[in-house]
């Protein structure tokens, strides 16, 4: 969201790339990267390239790195070696310490985004409640809740006896600001992505019930399931890294180095 807002306020075009999408492309990733930077040079607005999970292909070079990933890393380093008005590269990672030293050297700024606090979690819950539940069954809805887009898709759904659009969801009594605040208090440590996935699960739970009505009972049932999932995931991460604050220290170290 921050990269999109930055692109819009700067008037630049923007492209989004996931680091996890690069490895399956093999040698073709180099061609795609060069094509992206060529696009930036042709754009009258300039291009903001946002790379999520950047450590997936911009990690430190070693003997175990595949030729495809090595070529992709070298291609990006080649195209970002000099200052340019044609593009801006924004990287996002939870593991900044894994990035190649040459990649870090090309970054002018480092910004650390903390996990949302209670007030921010409440605002995110309200935002995603609107997107995933209140607007479900509309063109503005999220998680596939809007209408089928193409004629072929609509015809296929009709032949299979499926609805062209999801049902609208009614908000039951008790699903209010107090309930969201209750959830925000319990979701300490949740990321923005986890909160979005939680509300998508609420939507799915409503559609799996007898009526398309979100009740406090459904909301709390999904919340408890997600709290258990979060606790299990946290235990796994702690066991994997060997120290509870290892990821946080890595992020802070990268930020302070700038």
C-alpha atoms as one frame of an Amber mdcrd trajectory, in Angstrom:
protein
   0.000   0.000   0.000   2.832   2.392   0.791   4.444   1.802  -2.626   1.151
   2.402  -4.449   0.540   5.604  -2.529   4.075   6.758  -3.266   3.624   6.064
  -6.989   0.286   7.864  -7.128   1.442  10.939  -5.242   4.590  11.168  -7.378
   2.618  10.737 -10.608   4.674   7.700 -11.675   3.504   4.489 -13.272   4.088
   1.479 -11.056   4.669  -2.241 -11.414   4.564  -4.896  -8.710   6.839  -7.935
  -8.717   7.023 -10.735  -6.176  10.465 -12.134  -5.564   8.942 -15.607  -5.364
   7.808 -15.308  -9.001  11.350 -14.912 -10.314  12.841 -18.362  -9.608  10.262
 -20.326 -11.683  11.059 -18.129 -14.706  14.643 -19.365 -14.819  16.675 -17.572
 -17.476  13.522 -15.867 -18.738  13.505 -13.667 -15.648  16.488 -11.714 -16.987
  14.575 -10.851 -20.156  11.522  -9.817 -18.143  13.570  -7.565 -15.865  15.261
  -5.847 -18.802  11.860  -5.375 -20.462  10.559  -3.734 -17.276  13.433  -1.264
 -17.141  13.082  -0.602 -20.874   9.441   0.266 -20.183  10.581   2.668 -17.477
  12.877   4.438 -19.916  10.031   4.826 -22.445   7.469   5.990 -19.889   6.805
   9.706 -19.842   5.884   9.457 -16.150   8.692   7.219 -14.987   8.196   3.889
 -13.250   8.091   2.830  -9.610   9.026  -0.867  -9.435   7.890  -2.470  -6.177
   9.547  -5.824  -5.403   7.844  -7.732  -2.593   9.734 -10.530  -0.814  12.887
  -9.109  -2.355  15.155 -11.524  -0.474  13.722 -14.385  -2.569  15.932 -13.431
  -5.525  18.125 -10.579  -4.307  19.837 -12.562  -1.568  23.581 -12.900  -1.042
  25.390 -14.619  -3.880  26.751 -18.070  -3.054  27.607 -21.365  -4.731  24.128
 -22.754  -4.080  22.398 -19.966  -6.047  20.898 -21.126  -9.338  22.078 -19.622
 -12.606  18.623 -18.142 -13.153  18.612 -16.302  -9.829  22.217 -15.194 -10.255
  21.408 -13.821 -13.696  18.326 -12.000 -12.354  20.319 -10.434  -9.533  23.063
  -9.338 -11.914  20.489  -7.888 -14.326  18.929  -5.748 -11.601  22.342  -4.624
 -10.359  23.339  -3.692 -13.903  20.212  -1.596 -14.490  20.424   0.174 -11.121
  24.123   0.965 -11.127  23.629   4.675 -11.819  21.186   7.331 -10.644  18.177
   7.619 -12.951  15.102   9.806 -13.296  13.328   7.037 -15.218  12.558   4.720
 -12.337  12.447   4.180  -8.590  12.931   0.733  -7.043  11.210  -0.077  -3.742
  12.052  -3.343  -1.988  10.031  -5.009   0.765  11.445  -7.799   2.899  11.137
  -9.331   6.341  14.759 -10.483   6.119  16.913  -7.445   5.196  20.010  -9.179
   6.509  19.725 -11.739   3.687  19.960  -9.134   0.903  23.123  -9.013  -1.189
  25.531  -6.269  -0.122  25.432  -4.708  -3.604  21.631  -4.472  -3.420  21.760
  -2.733  -0.033  24.400  -0.344  -1.388  21.955   0.780  -4.103  19.207   1.628
  -1.629  19.161   5.325  -0.663  16.621   5.009   2.172  15.538   2.271   4.577
  12.186   2.475   6.335  11.117   0.103   9.076   7.373  -0.565   9.300   6.389
  -1.744  12.755   3.554  -4.174  13.243   0.283  -2.267  13.673  -0.604  -1.234
  17.219  -4.047  -1.646  18.734  -5.452   1.542  17.222  -4.063   0.694  13.773
  -5.399  -2.869  14.022  -8.849  -1.480  14.763  -8.704   0.762  11.698  -7.502
  -2.114   9.520 -10.305  -4.343  10.789 -12.850  -1.655   9.898 -11.248  -1.197
   6.472 -11.271  -4.896   5.620 -14.739  -5.424   7.101 -15.958  -2.895   4.565
 -14.027  -4.474   1.672 -14.591  -8.156   2.375 -17.999  -8.138   4.048 -20.010
  -4.954   3.574 -19.116  -4.754  -0.133 -19.222  -8.494  -0.777 -21.254  -9.268
  -3.892 -20.414  -5.914  -5.478 -17.820  -4.786  -7.993 -15.911  -3.142  -5.126
 -15.793  -6.308  -3.029 -12.570  -8.183  -2.332 -11.588 -11.873  -2.330 -13.531
 -12.757  -5.457 -16.852 -11.500  -4.113 -17.712  -9.309  -7.075 -19.382 -10.172
 -10.356 -17.842 -12.471 -12.935 -15.895 -10.316 -15.365 -15.971 -11.845 -18.844
 -18.826 -13.139 -20.985 -17.190 -16.554 -21.277 -16.797 -16.808 -17.503 -20.421
 -15.797 -16.921 -21.643 -18.367 -19.471 -19.519 -21.082 -17.864 -20.949 -20.291
 -14.439 -24.511 -20.372 -15.775 -23.943 -23.792 -17.373 -22.629 -25.104 -14.052
 -25.611 -23.693 -12.186 -23.565 -21.158 -10.252 -24.572 -17.601  -9.473 -23.076
 -14.804 -11.529 -22.302 -12.853  -8.377 -21.931 -13.671  -4.715 -24.737 -12.829
  -2.311 -24.593  -9.556  -0.453 -23.745 -10.053   3.214 -25.912  -8.519   5.912
 -24.234  -7.199   9.055 -25.996  -8.600  12.095 -26.652  -6.866  15.400 -23.593
  -6.773  17.610 -21.069  -6.527  14.775 -20.015  -3.010  15.628 -17.099  -0.845
  16.698 -17.015  -2.498  20.122 -16.581  -5.942  18.561 -13.795  -4.686  16.300
 -12.052  -3.112  19.277 -12.377  -6.396  21.172 -10.737  -8.203  18.268  -8.012
  -5.557  17.894  -7.063  -6.013  21.552  -6.621  -9.765  21.066  -4.714  -9.571
  17.764  -1.474  -8.225  19.207   1.392  -9.109  16.879  -0.791  -9.544  13.778
   0.511  -8.007  10.561  -1.676  -6.072   8.151  -1.656  -9.076   5.823  -2.833
 -11.390   8.593  -5.688  -9.013   9.414  -6.755  -8.941   5.765  -6.650 -12.750
   5.605  -8.672 -12.923   8.817 -11.464 -10.841   7.316 -11.365 -12.894   4.105
 -11.907 -15.964   6.299 -14.831 -14.210   7.977 -16.360 -13.702   4.539 -15.852
 -17.394   3.690 -17.388 -18.460   7.006 -20.472 -16.343   6.329 -20.918 -17.844
   2.860 -20.541 -21.287   4.414 -23.388 -20.666   6.853 -27.123 -21.100   6.256
 -27.703 -17.388   5.648 -25.432 -14.636   4.349 -25.455 -12.792   7.666 -22.385
 -11.936   9.695 -23.120 -12.467  13.372 -20.862 -11.877  16.382 -20.755 -15.657
  16.881 -19.310 -16.270  13.415 -16.879 -13.389  13.825 -15.583 -14.657  17.189
 -15.350 -18.261  15.954 -13.112 -17.239  13.058 -11.137 -14.944  15.355 -10.346
 -17.778  17.771  -9.213 -19.991  14.893  -6.921 -17.266  13.576  -5.507 -16.558
  17.023  -4.578 -20.234  17.328  -3.028 -20.214  13.848  -1.019 -17.106  14.714
   0.269 -18.653  17.944   1.281 -21.840  16.103   3.029 -19.846  13.368   4.871
 -17.752  15.960   6.081 -20.896  17.715   7.351 -22.237  14.403   9.199 -18.997
  13.606  10.776 -18.868  17.070  11.955 -22.445  16.723  13.284 -21.806  13.218
  15.293 -18.694  14.075  16.323 -19.817  17.542  15.631 -16.417  19.107  12.419
 -14.552  19.399  13.805 -11.170  18.381  16.118 -12.239  15.542  13.939 -10.916
  12.749  13.252  -7.650  14.564  16.949  -7.068  15.239  17.782  -7.682  11.575
  15.220  -5.145  10.450  16.336  -2.535  12.956  19.980  -3.067  12.050  19.256
  -2.520   8.370  17.251   0.589   9.096  19.838   2.137  11.412  22.612   1.509
   8.898  21.055   4.182   6.718
